[in-house]
Short mmCIF file of C-alpha atoms in Angstrom, two decimals:
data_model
loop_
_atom_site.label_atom_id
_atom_site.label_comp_id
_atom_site.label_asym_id
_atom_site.label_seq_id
_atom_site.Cartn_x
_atom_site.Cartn_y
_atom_site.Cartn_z
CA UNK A 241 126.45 66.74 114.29
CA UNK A 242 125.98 63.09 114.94
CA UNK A 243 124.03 60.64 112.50
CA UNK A 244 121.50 59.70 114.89
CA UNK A 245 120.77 63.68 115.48
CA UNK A 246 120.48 63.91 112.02
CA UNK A 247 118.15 61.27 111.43
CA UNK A 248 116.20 62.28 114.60
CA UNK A 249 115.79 66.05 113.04
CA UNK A 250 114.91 64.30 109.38
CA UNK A 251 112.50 61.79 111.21
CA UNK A 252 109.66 64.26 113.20
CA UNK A 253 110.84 66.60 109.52
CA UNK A 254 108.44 64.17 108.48
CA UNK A 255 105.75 63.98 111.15
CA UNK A 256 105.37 68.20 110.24
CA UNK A 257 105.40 68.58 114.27
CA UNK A 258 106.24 72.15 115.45
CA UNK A 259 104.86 73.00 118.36
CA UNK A 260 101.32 72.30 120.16
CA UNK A 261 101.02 75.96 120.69
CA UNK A 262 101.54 77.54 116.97
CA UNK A 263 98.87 73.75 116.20
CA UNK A 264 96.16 75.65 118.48
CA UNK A 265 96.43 79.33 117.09
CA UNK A 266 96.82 77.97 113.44
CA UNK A 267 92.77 77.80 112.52
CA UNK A 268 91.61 80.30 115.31
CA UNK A 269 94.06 82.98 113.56
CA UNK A 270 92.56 81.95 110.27
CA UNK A 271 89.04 82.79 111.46
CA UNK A 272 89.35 85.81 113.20
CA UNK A 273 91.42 86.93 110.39
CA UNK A 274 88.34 85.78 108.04
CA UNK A 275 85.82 87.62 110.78
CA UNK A 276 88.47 90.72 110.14
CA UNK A 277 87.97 90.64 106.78
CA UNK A 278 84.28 90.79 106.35
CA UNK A 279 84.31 93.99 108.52
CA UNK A 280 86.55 95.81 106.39
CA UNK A 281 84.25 94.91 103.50
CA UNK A 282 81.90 96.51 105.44
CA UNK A 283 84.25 99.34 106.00
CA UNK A 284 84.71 99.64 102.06
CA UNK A 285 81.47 100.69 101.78
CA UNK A 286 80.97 102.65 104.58
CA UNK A 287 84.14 105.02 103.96
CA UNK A 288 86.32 103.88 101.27
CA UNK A 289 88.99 105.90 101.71
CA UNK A 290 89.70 105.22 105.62
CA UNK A 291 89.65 101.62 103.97
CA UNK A 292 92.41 101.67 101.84
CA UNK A 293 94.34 103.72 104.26
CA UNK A 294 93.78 101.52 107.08
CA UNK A 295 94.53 98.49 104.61
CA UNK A 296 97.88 100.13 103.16
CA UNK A 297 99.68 100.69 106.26
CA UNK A 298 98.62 97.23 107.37
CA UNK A 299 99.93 96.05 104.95
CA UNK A 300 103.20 97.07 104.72
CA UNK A 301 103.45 95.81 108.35
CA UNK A 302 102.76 92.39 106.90
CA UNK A 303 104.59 92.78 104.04
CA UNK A 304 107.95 93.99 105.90
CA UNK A 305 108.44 90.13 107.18
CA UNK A 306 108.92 88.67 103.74
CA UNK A 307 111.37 91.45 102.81
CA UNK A 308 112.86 91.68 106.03
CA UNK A 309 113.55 87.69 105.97
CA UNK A 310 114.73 87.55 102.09
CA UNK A 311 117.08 90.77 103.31
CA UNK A 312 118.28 88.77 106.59
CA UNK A 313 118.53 85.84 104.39
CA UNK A 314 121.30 87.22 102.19
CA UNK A 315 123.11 88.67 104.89
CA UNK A 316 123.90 85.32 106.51
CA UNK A 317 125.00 83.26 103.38
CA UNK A 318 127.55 86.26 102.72
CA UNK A 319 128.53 86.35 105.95
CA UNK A 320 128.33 82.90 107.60
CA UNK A 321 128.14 81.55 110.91
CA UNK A 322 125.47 79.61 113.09
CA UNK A 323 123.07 82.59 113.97
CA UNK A 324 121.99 82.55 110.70
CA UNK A 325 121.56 78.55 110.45
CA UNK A 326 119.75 78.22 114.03
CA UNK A 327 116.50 80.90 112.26
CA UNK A 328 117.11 79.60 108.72
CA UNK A 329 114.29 77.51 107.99
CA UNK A 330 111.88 80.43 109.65
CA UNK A 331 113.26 83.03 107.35
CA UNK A 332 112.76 80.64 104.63
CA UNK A 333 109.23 80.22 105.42
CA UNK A 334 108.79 83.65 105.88
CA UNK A 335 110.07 84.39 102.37
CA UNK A 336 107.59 82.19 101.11
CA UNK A 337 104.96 84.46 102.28
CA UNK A 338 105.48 87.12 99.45
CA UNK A 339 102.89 85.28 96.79
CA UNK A 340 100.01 85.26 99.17
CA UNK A 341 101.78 89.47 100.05
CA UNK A 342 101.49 90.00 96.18
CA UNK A 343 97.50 88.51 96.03
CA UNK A 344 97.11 91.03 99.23
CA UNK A 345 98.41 94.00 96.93
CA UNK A 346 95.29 93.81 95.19
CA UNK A 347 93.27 96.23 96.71
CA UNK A 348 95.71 98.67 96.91
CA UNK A 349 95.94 98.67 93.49
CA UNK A 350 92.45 98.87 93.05
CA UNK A 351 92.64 102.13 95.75
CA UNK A 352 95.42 103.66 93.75
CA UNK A 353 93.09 106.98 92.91
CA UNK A 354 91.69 107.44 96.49
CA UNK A 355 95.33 107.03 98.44
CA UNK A 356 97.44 109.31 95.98
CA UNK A 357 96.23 113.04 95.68
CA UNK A 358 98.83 112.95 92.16
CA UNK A 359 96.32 111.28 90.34
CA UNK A 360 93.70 113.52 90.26
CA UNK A 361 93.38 115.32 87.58
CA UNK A 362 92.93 118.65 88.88
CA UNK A 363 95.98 118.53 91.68
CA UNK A 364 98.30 121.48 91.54
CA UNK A 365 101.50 121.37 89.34
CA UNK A 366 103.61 118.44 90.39
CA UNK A 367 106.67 120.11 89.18
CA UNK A 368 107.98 117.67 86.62
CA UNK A 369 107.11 114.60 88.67
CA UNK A 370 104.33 114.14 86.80
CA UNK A 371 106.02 112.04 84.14
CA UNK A 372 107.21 109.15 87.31
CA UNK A 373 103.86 109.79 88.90
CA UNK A 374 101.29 108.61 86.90
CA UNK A 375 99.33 105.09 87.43
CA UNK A 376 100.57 103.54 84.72
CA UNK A 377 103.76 103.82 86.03
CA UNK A 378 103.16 102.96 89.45
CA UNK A 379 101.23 100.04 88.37
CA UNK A 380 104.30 98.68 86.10
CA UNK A 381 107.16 99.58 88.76
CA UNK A 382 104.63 97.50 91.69
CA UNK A 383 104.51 93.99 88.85
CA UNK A 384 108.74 94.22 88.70
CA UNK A 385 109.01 95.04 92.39
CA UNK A 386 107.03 91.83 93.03
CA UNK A 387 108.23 89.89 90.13
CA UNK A 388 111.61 90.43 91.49
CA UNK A 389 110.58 89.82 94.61
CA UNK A 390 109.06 86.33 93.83
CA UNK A 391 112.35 85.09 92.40
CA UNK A 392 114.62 85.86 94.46
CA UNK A 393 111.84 83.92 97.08
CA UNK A 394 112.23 81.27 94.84
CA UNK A 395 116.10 80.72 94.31
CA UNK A 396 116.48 80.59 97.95
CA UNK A 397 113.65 78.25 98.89
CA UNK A 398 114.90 76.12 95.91
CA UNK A 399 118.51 75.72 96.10
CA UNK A 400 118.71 75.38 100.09
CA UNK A 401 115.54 72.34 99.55
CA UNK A 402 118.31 70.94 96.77
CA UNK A 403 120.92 71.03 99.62
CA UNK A 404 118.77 69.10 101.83
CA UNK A 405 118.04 66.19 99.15
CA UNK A 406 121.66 65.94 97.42
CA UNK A 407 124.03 67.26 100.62
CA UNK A 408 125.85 68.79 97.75
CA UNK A 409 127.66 72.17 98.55
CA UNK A 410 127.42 73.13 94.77
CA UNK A 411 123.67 74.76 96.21
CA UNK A 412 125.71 76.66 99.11
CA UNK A 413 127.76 78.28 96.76
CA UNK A 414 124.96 79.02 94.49
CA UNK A 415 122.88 80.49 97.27
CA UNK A 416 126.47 82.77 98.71
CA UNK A 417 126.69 83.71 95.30
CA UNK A 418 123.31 85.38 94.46
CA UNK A 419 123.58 87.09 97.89
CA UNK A 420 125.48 89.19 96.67
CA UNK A 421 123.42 90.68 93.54
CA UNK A 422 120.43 89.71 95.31
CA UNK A 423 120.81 92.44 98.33
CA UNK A 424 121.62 94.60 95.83
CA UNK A 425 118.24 94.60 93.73
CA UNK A 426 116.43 93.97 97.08
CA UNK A 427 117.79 97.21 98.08
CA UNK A 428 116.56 99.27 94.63
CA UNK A 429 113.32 97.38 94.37
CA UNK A 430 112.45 98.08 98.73
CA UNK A 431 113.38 102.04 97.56
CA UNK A 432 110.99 102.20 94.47
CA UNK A 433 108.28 100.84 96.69
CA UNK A 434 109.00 102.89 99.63
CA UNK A 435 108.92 106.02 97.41
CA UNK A 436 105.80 104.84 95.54
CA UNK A 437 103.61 103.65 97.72
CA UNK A 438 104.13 105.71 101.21
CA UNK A 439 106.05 108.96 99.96
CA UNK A 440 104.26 109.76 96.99
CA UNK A 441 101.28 110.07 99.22
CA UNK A 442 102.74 113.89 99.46
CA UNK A 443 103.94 114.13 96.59
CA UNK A 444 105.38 117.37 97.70
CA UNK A 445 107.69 115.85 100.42
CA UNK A 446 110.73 113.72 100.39
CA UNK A 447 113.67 112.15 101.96
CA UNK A 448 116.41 110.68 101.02
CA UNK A 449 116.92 108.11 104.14
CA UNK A 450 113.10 107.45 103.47
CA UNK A 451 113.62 103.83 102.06
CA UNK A 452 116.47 103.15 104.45
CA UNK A 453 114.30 103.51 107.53
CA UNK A 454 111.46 100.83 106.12
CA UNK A 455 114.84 98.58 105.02
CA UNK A 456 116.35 98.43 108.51
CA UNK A 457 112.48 98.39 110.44
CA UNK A 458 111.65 95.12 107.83
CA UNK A 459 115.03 93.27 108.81
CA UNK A 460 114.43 94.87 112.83
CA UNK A 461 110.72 93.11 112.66
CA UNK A 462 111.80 89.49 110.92
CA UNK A 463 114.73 89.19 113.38
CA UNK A 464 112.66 89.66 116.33
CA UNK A 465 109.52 87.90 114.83
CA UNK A 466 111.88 84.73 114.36
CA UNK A 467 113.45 85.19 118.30
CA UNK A 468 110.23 85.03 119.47
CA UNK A 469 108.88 81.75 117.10
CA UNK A 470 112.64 80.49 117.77
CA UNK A 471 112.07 80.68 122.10
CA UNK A 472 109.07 78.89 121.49
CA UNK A 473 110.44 75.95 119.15
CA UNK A 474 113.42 75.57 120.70
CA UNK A 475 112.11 73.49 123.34
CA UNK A 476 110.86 70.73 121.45
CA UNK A 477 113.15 68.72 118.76
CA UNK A 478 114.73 69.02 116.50
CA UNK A 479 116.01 72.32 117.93
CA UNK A 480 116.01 71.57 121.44
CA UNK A 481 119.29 68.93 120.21
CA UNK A 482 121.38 71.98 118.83
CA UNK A 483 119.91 75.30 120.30
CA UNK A 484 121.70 76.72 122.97
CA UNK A 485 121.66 80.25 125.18
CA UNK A 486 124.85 80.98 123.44
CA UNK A 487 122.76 81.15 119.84
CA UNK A 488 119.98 83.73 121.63
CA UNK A 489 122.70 85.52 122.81
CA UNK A 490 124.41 86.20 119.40
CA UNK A 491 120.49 86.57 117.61
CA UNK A 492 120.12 89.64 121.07
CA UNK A 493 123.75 90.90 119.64
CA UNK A 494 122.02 91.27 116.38
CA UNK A 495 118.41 92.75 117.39
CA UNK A 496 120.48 95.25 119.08
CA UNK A 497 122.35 96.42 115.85
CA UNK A 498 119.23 96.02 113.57
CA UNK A 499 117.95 98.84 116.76
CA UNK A 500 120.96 100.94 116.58
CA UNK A 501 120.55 100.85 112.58
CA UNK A 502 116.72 101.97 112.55
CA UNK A 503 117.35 104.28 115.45
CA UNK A 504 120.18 106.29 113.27
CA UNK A 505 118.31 106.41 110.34
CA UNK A 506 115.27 107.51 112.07
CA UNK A 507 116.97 109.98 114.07
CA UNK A 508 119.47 111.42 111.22
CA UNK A 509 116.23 112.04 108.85
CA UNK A 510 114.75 114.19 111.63
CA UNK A 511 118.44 115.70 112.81
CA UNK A 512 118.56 116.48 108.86
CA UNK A 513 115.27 118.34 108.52
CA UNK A 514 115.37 119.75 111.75
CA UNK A 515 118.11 121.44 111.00
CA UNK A 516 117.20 122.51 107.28
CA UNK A 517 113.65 123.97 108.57
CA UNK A 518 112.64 123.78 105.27
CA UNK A 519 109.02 124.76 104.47
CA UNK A 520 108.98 121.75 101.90
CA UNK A 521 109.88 119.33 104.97
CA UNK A 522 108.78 120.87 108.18
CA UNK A 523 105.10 119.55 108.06
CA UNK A 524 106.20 115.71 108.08
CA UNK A 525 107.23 115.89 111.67
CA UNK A 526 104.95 119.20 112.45
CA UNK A 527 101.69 117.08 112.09
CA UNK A 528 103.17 113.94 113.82
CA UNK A 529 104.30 116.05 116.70
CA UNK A 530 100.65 117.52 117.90
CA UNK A 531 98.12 116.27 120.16
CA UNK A 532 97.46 112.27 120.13
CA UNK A 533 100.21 111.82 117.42
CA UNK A 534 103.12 113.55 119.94
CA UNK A 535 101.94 111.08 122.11
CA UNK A 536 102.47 108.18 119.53
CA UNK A 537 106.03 109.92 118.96
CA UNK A 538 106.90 109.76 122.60
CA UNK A 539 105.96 105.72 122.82
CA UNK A 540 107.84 105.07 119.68
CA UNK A 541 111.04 106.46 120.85
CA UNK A 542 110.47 104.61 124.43
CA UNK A 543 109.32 101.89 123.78
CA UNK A 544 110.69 101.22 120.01
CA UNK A 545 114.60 102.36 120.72
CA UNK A 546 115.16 103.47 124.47
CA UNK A 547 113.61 100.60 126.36
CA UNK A 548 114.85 97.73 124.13
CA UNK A 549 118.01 99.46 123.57
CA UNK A 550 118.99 99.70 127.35
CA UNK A 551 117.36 95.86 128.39
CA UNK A 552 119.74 94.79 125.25
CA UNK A 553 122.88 96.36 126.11
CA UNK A 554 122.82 93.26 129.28
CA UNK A 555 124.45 90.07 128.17
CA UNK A 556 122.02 88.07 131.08
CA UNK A 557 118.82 89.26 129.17
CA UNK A 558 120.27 87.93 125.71
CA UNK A 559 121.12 84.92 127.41
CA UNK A 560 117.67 84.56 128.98
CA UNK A 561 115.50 82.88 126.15
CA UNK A 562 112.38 84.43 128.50
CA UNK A 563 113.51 87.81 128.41
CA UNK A 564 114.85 88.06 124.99
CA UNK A 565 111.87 86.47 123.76
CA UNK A 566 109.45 89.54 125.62
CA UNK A 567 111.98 92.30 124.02
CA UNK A 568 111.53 91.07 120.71
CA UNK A 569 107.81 91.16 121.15
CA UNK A 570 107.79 94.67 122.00
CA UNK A 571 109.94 95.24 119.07
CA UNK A 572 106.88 94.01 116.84
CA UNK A 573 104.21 95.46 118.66
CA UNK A 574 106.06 98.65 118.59
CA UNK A 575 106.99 98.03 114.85
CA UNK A 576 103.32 98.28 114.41
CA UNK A 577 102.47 101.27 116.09
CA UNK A 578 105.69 102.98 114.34
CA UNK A 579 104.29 102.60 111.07
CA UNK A 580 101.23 103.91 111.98
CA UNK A 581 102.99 107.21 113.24
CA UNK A 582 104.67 106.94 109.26
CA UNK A 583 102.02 106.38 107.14
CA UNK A 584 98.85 107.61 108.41
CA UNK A 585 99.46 111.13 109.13
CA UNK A 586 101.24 111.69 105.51
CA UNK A 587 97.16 111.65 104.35
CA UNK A 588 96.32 114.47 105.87
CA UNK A 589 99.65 115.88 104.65
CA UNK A 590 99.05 115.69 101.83
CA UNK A 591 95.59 117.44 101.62
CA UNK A 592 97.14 120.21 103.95
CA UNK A 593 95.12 119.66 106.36
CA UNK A 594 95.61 122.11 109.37
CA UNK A 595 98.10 121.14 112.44
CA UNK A 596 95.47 121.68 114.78
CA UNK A 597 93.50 118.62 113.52
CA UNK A 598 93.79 115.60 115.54
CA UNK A 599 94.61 112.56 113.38
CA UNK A 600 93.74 109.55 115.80
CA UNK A 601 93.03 105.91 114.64
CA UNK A 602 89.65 104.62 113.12
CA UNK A 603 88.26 101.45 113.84
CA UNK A 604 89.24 100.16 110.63
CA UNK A 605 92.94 100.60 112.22
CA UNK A 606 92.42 98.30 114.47
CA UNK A 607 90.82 95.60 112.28
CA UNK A 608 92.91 95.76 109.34
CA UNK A 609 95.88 94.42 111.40
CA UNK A 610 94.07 91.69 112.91
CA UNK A 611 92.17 90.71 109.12
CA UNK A 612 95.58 90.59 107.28
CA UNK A 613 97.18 89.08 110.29
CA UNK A 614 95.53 86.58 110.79
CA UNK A 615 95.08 85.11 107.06
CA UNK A 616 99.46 85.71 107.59
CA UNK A 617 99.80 83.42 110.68
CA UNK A 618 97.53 80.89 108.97
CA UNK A 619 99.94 80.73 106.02
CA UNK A 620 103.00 81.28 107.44
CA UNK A 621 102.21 78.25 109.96
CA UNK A 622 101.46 76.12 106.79
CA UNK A 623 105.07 76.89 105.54
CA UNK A 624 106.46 76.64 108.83
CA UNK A 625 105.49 72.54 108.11
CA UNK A 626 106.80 72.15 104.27
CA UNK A 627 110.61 71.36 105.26
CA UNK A 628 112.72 70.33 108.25
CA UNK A 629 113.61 72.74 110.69
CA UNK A 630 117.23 72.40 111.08
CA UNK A 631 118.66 72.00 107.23
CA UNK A 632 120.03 67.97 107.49
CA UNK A 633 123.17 68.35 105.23
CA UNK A 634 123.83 71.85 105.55
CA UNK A 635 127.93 71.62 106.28
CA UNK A 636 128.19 74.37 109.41
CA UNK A 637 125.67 72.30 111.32
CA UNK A 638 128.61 71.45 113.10
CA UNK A 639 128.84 75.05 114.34
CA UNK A 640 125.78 75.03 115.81
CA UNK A 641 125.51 71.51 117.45
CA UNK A 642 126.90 71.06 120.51
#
């Protein structure tokens, strides 16, 4: 990387100029996500328990980006090499995003009786489980999940923003070497709330891939969230100097193995019950395999693992910023639908509610993604501006420079 490059990138750092298109959706996304808001208030009122189901799977949407980025994050510093540099700063900024995640938790926590059958009082025997599932346990084991959650946020927002004043590679080693111990408790912490907050709505059913699944979908939806932000800021400076097809085609390379990933985990925890036909497990994919949600099933596994799948197995659509850019879209979009086909139908699960019932989206389904969403993009866009986009001193710049 040449000086003048490097004083270039630190120079428009400066000015906080990303890109005229995320400057006109910045305020808009804010409102509508305001407008969003005040209808589920409205909602909370009107039927308080389609709000807090609505606003729980929505959430974990939302809240898979952080994760997925801090996750992502780790990977690269123990691994190296310039994919992970060219989306660095993006899954920096996403990171960043878990505070205003942990103020959104709120109402969930406030919810916690009308989304989990276990803590009513007169639910059948919970065979033993009743000493993990209790409120004042789910309540502590949320506070370290997001404690933990928040520092690790912090040490790698703070030591790579050291690297860029000093230039010293004492933070690079600092950062490689909480990677380490740092996927590790993001791992345990992603499980507890996996099992806590989407399992234990059945507190009858579980799966041992459970967790896994969310882990790979949360790394599967910051990748392609930062493919598509990356397409769209490489063309101005200071990426436009040291982004090249050859960096989309290694980030395709790796949205295809984060889709290989969640496809095998998806597919092994269905292969596994499938083939155990246990009474215990056979209603998780009994209920999401009838009437409107068979047809959700069929457009996940199109649209979620086949489609991208086969368009990514083609090094000229990884190498066409365009087309990679469209897949990685329909990676989120489909990431959203996919968690609705998760979480929602585990409610009627877990009041036994008949097959025959059709479980098809409310209105609130619809509005909780756009409310959260948009107070997301609002904030995440306010990162975005904090720091440079390409890390000045960082010493595999060179790598990616060309």
């Amino acid at each position: 990387m040449s000086e003048p490059i490097a004083t270039t990138t630190a120079a428009r750092a400066e000015r906080q100029e990303l890109h005229p298109t995320l400057d006109r959706i910045q305020y808009p996304a804010l409102i509508v996500g305001l407008v969003g808001c005040a209808l589920l208030i409205v909602g909370l009122f009107v039927n308080h328990e389609q709000f807090f189901r609505s606003y729980l799977w929505t959430y974990l949407f939302w809240l898979g980006f952080p994760l997925g980025a801090g996750g992502l994050l780790m990977i690269q510093y123990l691994t190296g090499g310039a994919w992970g540099l060219a989306i660095r700063r993006l899954l920096e900024g996403a990171t960043r995003m878990i505070i205003p995640m942990t103020i959104l938790f709120i109402p969930i926590a406030f919810g916690v009786e009308s989304l989990y059958v276990w803590t009513d009082q007169g639910h059948d025997e919970l065979h033993g489980k009743e000493h993990y599932l209790n409120v004042t346990g789910w309540m502590i084991r949320a506070a370290v999940c997001f404690v933990l959650w928040i520092i690790g946020s912090f040490l790698l927002n703070y030591w790579s923003i050291a690297q860029d004043r000093t230039g010293s590679p004492t933070a690079l080693r600092r950062l490689q070497m909480m990677s380490g111990p740092g996927l590790l408790v993001f791992v345990l912490t992603v499980t507890v709330a996996t099992v806590d907050w989407v399992m234990s709505i059945d507190p009858h059913w579980y799966s041992t891939i459970y967790s896994l699944i969310f882990i790979a979908g949360n790394a599967l939806a910051a990748l392609a969230m930062c493919i598509v932000l990356l397409a769209l800021l490489a063309r101005r400076a200071p990426l436009s100097y040291v982004i090249t097809r050859d960096h989309f085609q290694d980030l395709g390379n790796l949205l295809l193995a984060f889709t290989m990933l969640w496809a095998y985990m998806s597919f092994s925890q269905f292969l596994i019950m499938w083939s155990g036909n246990i009474a215990e497990e056979a209603p998780y994919y009994t209920i999401r395999t009838d009437q409107f949600q068979k047809v959700v099933a069929v457009v996940v596994v199109v649209f979620h693992f086949f489609v991208p799948f086969v368009l990514l197995l083609s090094r000229r659509t990884k190498r066409s910023v365009r087309t990679l850019a469209i897949v990685a879209s329909l990676i989120l979009v489909m990431r959203l639908v996919d968690l609705f086909w998760i979480v929602v139908p585990t409610f009627y699960q877990a009041h036994q509610v008949p097959v025959a019932h059709n479980v098809v989206p409310h209105w609130m389904d619809f509005v909780a993604p756009i409310a959260i969403g948009g107070i997301w993009i609002f904030l995440f866009i306010m990162q975005l501006r904090r720091y440079p986009l390409i890390p000045p001193h960082d010493p595999r710049l060179g790598e990616v420079g060309h």
